[in-house]
Short mmCIF file of C-alpha atoms in Angstrom, two decimals:
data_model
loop_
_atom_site.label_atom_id
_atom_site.label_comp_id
_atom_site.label_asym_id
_atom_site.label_seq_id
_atom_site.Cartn_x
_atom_site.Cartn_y
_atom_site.Cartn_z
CA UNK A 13 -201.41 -55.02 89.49
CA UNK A 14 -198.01 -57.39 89.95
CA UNK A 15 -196.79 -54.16 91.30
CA UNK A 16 -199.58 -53.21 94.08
CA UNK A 17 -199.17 -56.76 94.69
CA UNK A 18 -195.22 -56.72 95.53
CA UNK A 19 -195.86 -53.52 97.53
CA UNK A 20 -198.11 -55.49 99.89
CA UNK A 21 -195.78 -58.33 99.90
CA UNK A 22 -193.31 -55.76 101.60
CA UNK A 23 -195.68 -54.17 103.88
CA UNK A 24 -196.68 -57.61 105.23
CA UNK A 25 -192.54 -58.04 105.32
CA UNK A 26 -192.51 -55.16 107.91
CA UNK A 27 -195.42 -55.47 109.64
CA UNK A 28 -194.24 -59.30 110.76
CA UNK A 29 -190.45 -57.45 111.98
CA UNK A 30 -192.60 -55.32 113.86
CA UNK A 31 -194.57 -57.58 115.63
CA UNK A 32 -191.22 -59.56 116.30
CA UNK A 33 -189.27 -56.82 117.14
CA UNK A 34 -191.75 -55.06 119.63
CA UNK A 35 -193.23 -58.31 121.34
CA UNK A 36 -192.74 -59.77 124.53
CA UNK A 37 -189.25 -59.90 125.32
CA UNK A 38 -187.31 -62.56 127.58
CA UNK A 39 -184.76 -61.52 129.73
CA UNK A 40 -183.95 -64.94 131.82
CA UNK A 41 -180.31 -65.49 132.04
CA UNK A 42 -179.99 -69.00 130.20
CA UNK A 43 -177.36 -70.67 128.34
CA UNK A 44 -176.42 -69.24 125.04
CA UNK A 45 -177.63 -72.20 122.97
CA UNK A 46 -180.97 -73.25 124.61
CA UNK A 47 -183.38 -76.00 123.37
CA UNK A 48 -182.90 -77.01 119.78
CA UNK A 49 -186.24 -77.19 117.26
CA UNK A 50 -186.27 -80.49 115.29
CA UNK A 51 -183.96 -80.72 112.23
CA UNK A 52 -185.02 -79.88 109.07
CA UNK A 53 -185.24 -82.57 106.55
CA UNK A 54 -185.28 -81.38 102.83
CA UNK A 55 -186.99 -84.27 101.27
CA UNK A 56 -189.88 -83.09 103.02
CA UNK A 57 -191.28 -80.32 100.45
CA UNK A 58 -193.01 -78.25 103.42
CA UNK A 59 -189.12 -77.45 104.07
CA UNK A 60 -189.05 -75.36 100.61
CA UNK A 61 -191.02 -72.28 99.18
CA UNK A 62 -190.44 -73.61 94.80
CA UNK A 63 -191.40 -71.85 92.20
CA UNK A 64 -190.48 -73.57 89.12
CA UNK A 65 -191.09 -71.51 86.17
CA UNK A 66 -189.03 -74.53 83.76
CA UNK A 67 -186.87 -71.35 83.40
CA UNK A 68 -182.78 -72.03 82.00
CA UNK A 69 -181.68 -70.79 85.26
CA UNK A 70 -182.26 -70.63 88.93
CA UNK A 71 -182.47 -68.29 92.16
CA UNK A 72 -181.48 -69.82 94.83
CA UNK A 73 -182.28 -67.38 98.53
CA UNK A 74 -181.36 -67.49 101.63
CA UNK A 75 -184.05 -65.21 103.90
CA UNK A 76 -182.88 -62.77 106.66
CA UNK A 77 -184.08 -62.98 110.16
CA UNK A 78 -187.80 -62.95 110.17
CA UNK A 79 -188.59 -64.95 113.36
CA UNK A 80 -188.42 -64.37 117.65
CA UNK A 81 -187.86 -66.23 120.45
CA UNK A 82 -190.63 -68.63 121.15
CA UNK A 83 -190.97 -71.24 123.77
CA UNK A 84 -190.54 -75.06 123.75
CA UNK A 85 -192.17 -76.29 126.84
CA UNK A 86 -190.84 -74.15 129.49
CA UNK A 87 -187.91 -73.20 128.09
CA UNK A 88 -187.63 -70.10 125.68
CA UNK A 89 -185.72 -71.03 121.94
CA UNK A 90 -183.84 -68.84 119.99
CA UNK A 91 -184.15 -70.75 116.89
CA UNK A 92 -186.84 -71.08 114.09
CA UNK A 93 -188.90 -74.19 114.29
CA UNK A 94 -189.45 -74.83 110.52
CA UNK A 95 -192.08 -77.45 111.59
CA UNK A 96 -193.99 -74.70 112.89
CA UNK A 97 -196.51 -73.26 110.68
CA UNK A 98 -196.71 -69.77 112.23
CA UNK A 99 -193.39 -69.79 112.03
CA UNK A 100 -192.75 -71.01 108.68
CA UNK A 101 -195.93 -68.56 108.05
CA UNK A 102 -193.72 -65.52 108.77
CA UNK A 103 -190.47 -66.63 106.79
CA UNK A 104 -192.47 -67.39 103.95
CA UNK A 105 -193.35 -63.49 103.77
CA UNK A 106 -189.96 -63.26 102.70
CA UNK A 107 -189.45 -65.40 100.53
CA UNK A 108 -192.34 -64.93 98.21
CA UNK A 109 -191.59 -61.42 98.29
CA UNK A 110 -188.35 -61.77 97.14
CA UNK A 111 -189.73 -64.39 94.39
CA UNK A 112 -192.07 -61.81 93.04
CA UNK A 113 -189.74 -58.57 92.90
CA UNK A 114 -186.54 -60.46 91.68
CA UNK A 115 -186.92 -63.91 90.40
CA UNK A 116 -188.38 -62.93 87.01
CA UNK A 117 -187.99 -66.18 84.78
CA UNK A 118 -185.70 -67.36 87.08
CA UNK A 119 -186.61 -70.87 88.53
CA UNK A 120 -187.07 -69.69 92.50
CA UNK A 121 -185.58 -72.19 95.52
CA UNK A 122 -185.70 -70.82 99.50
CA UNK A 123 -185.12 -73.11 102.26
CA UNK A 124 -186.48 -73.20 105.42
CA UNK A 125 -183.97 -73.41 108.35
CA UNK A 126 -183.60 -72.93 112.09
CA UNK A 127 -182.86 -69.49 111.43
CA UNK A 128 -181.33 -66.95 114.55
CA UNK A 129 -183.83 -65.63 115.97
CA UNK A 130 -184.26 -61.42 115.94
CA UNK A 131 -184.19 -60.96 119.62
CA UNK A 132 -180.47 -62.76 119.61
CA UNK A 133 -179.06 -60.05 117.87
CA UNK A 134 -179.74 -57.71 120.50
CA UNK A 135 -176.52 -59.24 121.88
CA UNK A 136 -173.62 -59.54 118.52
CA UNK A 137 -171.66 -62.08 119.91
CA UNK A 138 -174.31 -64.66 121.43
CA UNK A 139 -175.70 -64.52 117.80
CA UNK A 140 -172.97 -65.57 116.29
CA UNK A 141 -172.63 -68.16 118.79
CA UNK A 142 -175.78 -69.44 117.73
CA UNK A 143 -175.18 -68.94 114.26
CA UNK A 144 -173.16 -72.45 113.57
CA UNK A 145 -176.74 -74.48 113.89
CA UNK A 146 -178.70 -72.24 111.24
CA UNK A 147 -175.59 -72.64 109.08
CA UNK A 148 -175.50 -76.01 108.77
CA UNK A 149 -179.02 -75.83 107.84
CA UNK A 150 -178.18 -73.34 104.96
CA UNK A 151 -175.42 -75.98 104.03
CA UNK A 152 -177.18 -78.91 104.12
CA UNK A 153 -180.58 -77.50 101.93
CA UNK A 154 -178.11 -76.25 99.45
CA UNK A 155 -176.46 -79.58 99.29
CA UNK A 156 -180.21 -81.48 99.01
CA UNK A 157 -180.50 -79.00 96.31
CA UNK A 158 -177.50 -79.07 94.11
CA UNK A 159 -178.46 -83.21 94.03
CA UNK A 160 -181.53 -83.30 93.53
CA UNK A 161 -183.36 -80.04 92.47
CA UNK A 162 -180.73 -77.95 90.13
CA UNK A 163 -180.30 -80.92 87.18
CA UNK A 164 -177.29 -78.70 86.35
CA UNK A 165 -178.54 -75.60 85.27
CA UNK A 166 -176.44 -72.26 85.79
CA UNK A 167 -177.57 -70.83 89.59
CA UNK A 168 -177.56 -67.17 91.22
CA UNK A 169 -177.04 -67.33 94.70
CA UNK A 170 -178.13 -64.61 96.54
CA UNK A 171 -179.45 -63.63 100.46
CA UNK A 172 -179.84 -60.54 102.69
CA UNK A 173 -178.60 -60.37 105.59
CA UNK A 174 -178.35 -63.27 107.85
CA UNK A 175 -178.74 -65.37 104.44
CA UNK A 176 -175.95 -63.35 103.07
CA UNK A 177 -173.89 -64.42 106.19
CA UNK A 178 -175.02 -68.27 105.39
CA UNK A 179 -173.80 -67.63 101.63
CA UNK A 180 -170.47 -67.52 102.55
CA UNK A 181 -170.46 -71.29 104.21
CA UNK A 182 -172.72 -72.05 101.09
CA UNK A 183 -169.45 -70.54 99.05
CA UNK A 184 -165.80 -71.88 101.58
CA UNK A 185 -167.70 -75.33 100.50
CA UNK A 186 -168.04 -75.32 97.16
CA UNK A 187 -166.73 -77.28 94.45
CA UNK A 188 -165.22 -75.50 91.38
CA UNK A 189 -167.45 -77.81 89.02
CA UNK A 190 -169.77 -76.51 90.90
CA UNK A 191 -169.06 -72.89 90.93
CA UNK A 192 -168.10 -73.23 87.45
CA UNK A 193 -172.33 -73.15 87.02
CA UNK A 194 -172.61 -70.35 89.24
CA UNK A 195 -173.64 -67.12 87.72
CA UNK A 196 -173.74 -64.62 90.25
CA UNK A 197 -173.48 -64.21 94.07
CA UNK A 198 -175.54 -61.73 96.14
CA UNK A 199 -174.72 -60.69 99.44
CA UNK A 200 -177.63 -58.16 100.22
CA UNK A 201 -177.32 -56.45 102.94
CA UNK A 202 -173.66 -57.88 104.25
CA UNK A 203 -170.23 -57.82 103.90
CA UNK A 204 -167.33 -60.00 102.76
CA UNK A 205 -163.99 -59.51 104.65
CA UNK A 206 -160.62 -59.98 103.78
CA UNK A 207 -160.93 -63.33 106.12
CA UNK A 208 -163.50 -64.57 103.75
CA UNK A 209 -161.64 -64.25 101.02
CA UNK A 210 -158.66 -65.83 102.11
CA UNK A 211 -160.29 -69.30 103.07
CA UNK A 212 -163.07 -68.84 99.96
CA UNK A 213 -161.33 -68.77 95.99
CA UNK A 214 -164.87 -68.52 94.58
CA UNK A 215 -165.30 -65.03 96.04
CA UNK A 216 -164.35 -62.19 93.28
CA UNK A 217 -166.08 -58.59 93.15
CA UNK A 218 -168.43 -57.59 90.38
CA UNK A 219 -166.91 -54.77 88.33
CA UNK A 220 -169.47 -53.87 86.42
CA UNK A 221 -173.50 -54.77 84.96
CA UNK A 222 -172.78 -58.31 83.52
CA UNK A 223 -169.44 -59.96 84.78
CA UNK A 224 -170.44 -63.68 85.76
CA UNK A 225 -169.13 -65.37 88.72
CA UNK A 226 -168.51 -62.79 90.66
CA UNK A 227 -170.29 -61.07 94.57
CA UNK A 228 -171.72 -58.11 94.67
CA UNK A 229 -171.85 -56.79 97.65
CA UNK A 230 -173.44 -53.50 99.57
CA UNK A 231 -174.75 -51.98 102.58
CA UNK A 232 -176.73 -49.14 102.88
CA UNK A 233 -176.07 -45.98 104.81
CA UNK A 234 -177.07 -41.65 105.26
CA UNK A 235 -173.68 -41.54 106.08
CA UNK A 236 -170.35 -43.72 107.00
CA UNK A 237 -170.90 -42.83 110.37
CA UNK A 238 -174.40 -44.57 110.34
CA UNK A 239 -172.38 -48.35 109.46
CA UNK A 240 -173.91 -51.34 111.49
CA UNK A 241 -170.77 -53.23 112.27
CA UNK A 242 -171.87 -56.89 112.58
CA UNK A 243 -173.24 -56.54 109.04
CA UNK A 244 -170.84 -54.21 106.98
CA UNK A 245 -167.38 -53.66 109.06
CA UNK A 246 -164.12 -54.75 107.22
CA UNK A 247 -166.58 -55.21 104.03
CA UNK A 248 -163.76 -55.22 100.88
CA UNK A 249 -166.44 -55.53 98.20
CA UNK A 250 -169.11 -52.94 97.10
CA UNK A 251 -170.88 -51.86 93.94
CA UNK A 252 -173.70 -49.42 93.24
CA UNK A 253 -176.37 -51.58 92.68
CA UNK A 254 -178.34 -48.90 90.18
CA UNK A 255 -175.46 -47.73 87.78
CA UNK A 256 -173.07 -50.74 88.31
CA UNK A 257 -169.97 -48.56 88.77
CA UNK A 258 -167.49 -48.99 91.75
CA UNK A 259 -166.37 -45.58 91.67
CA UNK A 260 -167.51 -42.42 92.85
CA UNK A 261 -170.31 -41.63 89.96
CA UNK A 262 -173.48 -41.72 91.89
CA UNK A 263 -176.69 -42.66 90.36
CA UNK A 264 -180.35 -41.30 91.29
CA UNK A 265 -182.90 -44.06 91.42
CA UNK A 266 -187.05 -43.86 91.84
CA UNK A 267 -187.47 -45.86 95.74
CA UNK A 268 -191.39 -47.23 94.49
CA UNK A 269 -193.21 -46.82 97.42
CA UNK A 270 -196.86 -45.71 97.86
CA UNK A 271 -196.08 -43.90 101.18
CA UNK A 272 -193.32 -41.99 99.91
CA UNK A 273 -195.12 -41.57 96.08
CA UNK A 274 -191.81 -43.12 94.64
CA UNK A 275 -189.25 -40.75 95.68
CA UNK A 276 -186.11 -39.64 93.22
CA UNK A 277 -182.69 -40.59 95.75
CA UNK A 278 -179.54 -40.89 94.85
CA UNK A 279 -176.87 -44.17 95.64
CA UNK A 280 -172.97 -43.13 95.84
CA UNK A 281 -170.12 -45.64 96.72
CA UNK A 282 -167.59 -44.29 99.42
CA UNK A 283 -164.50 -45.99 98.46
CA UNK A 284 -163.08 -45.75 101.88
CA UNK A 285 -165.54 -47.43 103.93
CA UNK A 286 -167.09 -49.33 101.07
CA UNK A 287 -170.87 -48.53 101.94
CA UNK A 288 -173.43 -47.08 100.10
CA UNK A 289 -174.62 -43.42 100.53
CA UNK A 290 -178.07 -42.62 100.18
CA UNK A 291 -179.25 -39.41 99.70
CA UNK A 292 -182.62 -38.00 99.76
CA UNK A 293 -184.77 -40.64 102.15
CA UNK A 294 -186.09 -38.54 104.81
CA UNK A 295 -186.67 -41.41 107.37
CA UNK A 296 -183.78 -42.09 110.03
CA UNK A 297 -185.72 -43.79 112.14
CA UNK A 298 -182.99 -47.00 113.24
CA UNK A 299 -184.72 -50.82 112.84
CA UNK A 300 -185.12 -52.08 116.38
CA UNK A 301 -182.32 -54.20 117.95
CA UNK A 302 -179.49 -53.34 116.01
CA UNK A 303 -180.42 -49.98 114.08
CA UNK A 304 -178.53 -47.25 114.08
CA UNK A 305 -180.02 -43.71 112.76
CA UNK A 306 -179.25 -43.29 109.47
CA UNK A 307 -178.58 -46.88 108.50
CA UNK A 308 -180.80 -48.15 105.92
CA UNK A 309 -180.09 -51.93 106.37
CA UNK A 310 -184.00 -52.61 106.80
CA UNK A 311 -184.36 -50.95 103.04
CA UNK A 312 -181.90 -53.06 100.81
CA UNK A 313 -184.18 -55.44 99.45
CA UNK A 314 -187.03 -52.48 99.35
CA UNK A 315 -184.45 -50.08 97.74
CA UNK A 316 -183.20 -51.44 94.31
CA UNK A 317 -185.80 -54.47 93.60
CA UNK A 318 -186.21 -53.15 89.95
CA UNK A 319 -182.64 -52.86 89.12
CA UNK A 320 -181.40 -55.78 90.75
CA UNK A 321 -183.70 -58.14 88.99
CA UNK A 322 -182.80 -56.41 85.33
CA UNK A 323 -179.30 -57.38 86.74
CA UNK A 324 -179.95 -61.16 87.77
CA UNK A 325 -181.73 -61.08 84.16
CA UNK A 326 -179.03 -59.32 82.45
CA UNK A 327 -176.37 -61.39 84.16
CA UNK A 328 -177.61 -64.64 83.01
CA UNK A 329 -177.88 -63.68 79.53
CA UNK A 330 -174.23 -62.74 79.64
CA UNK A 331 -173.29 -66.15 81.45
CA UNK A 332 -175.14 -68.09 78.33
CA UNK A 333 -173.30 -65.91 75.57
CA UNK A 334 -170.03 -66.85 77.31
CA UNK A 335 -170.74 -70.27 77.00
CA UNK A 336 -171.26 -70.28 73.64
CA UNK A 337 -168.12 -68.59 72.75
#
């Protein structure tokens, strides 16, 4: 049953990119930044999807880009209004998806911000324009929550994506008492650069199934020619997610999916271009906006849901016995 009821979770996932993705498009010529939705406050609980399970340690996520271009007044926006509830309606999708395939006993925190929206992506560089405002978001709800919501437990950080991308600012800003508590980092779906880790001491690869305070780190691909630059180019870090090696030993995994009757593929790490190579899906068809045949981007939280929560699980334990020594 929990099962059937994560699949639809997922489906419901996709269906809302599709709708985004193929809906009606706006192709004014305005500024880059456009009108701005109403800051989030996180005192306000409406701002949070919680899930507190009284659990030793917590997930905090950061959700990908799950909204479009809307319009405020006349004008079109290319941010998430939070204090919309369609809106909020659609990122929430995410996030209790990613509560119910990953969190486990984990205590589960997502904010709500002014996220990019899809159609900006269309365009690289005028989302990453943009992308200042939903970071500060990011910032500030992990701020609210390190005061007021953690108490001082041990945290895993984690996002795909866009979140991933907000992870980092979560990570340059971070105090070493702080990070001290920290348990994991994962960057689903992204990549962490040799820039990022010069300006960010907290960021260290995983090596293997239960180092603590470390980022793991992959992107998804047929082959290396199939790499989505604005999410994986000049990526330093990656680990197979399903054997925990950063070698060449590929792993096959089970992808549980009604559609495809939980196919057997196999996950390889190419250490030259640090991605992921997935063998055996049968469906190349690229995401809309930024997809690329081949590139399985869309699939990273679908992929490896089982084996990364065993891993969050697995990872805490560790962090707790090191304590203790």
């Amino acid at each position: 049953m929990c099962t059937n009821r994560l699949k639809s979770a997922f489906v419901a996932l996709s269906c809302v990119c599709a709708s985004l993705f193929f809906g009606s498009w706006d192709s004014d010529s305005q500024s880059v930044i456009g009108p701005i939705p109403p800051s989030p406050h996180y005192d306000d609980p409406s701002q949070w999807f919680i899930v507190n399970r009284q659990g030793e340690a917590d997930l905090f996520y950061i959700i990908s880009t799950e909204t479009g271009d809307h319009m405020i007044g006349s004008d079109t926006c290319h941010f998430a209004d939070t204090y919309n509830a369609g809106q909020r309606g659609q990122m929430r999708i995410e996030m209790h998806a990613v509560d119910s395939f990953y969190s486990g006993k984990l205590n589960y925190y997502s904010p709500y911000y002014r996220q990019v929206t899809m159609q900006s992506w269309s365009s690289p560089e005028t989302a990453l324009a943009r992308l200042p405002l939903a970071m500060s978001d990011c910032v500030r709800s992990w701020d609210y929550y390190i005061k007021h919501l953690n108490q001082g437990r041990p945290f895993i950080l984690a996002g795909f994506s866009q979140g991933a991308h907000a992870m980092l600012e979560i990570m340059k800003r971070m105090p070493d008492d702080v990070a001290d508590r920290m348990v994991a980092a994962y960057f689903i779906g992204y990549r962490i650069t040799k820039e990022d880790t010069a300006c960010c001491r907290h960021l260290r690869p995983a090596c293997k199934a239960n180092d603590t305070k470390v980022s793991i780190c992959f992107n998804s691909v047929k082959t290396p020619e199939c790499e989505i630059p604005v999410v994986s180019a000049g990526n330093l870090f990656c680990i197979n997610p399903i054997n925990w090696r950063t070698d060449t030993v590929g792993a096959s995994f089970v992808y549980y999916d009604k559609e495809h009757q939980n196919d057997t593929l196999s996950a390889r790490l190419d250490p030259k271009s640090k991605l992921l190579l997935i063998g055996g899906y049968k469906n190349d068809e690229p995401m809309p906006v930024i997809g690329i045949p081949g590139n399985y981007h869309h699939m990273e939280l679908r992929f490896y849901y089982p084996y990364i929560r065993q891993n969050m699980a697995d990872r805490v334990e560790a962090f707790f016995n090191n304590r203790t020594k």
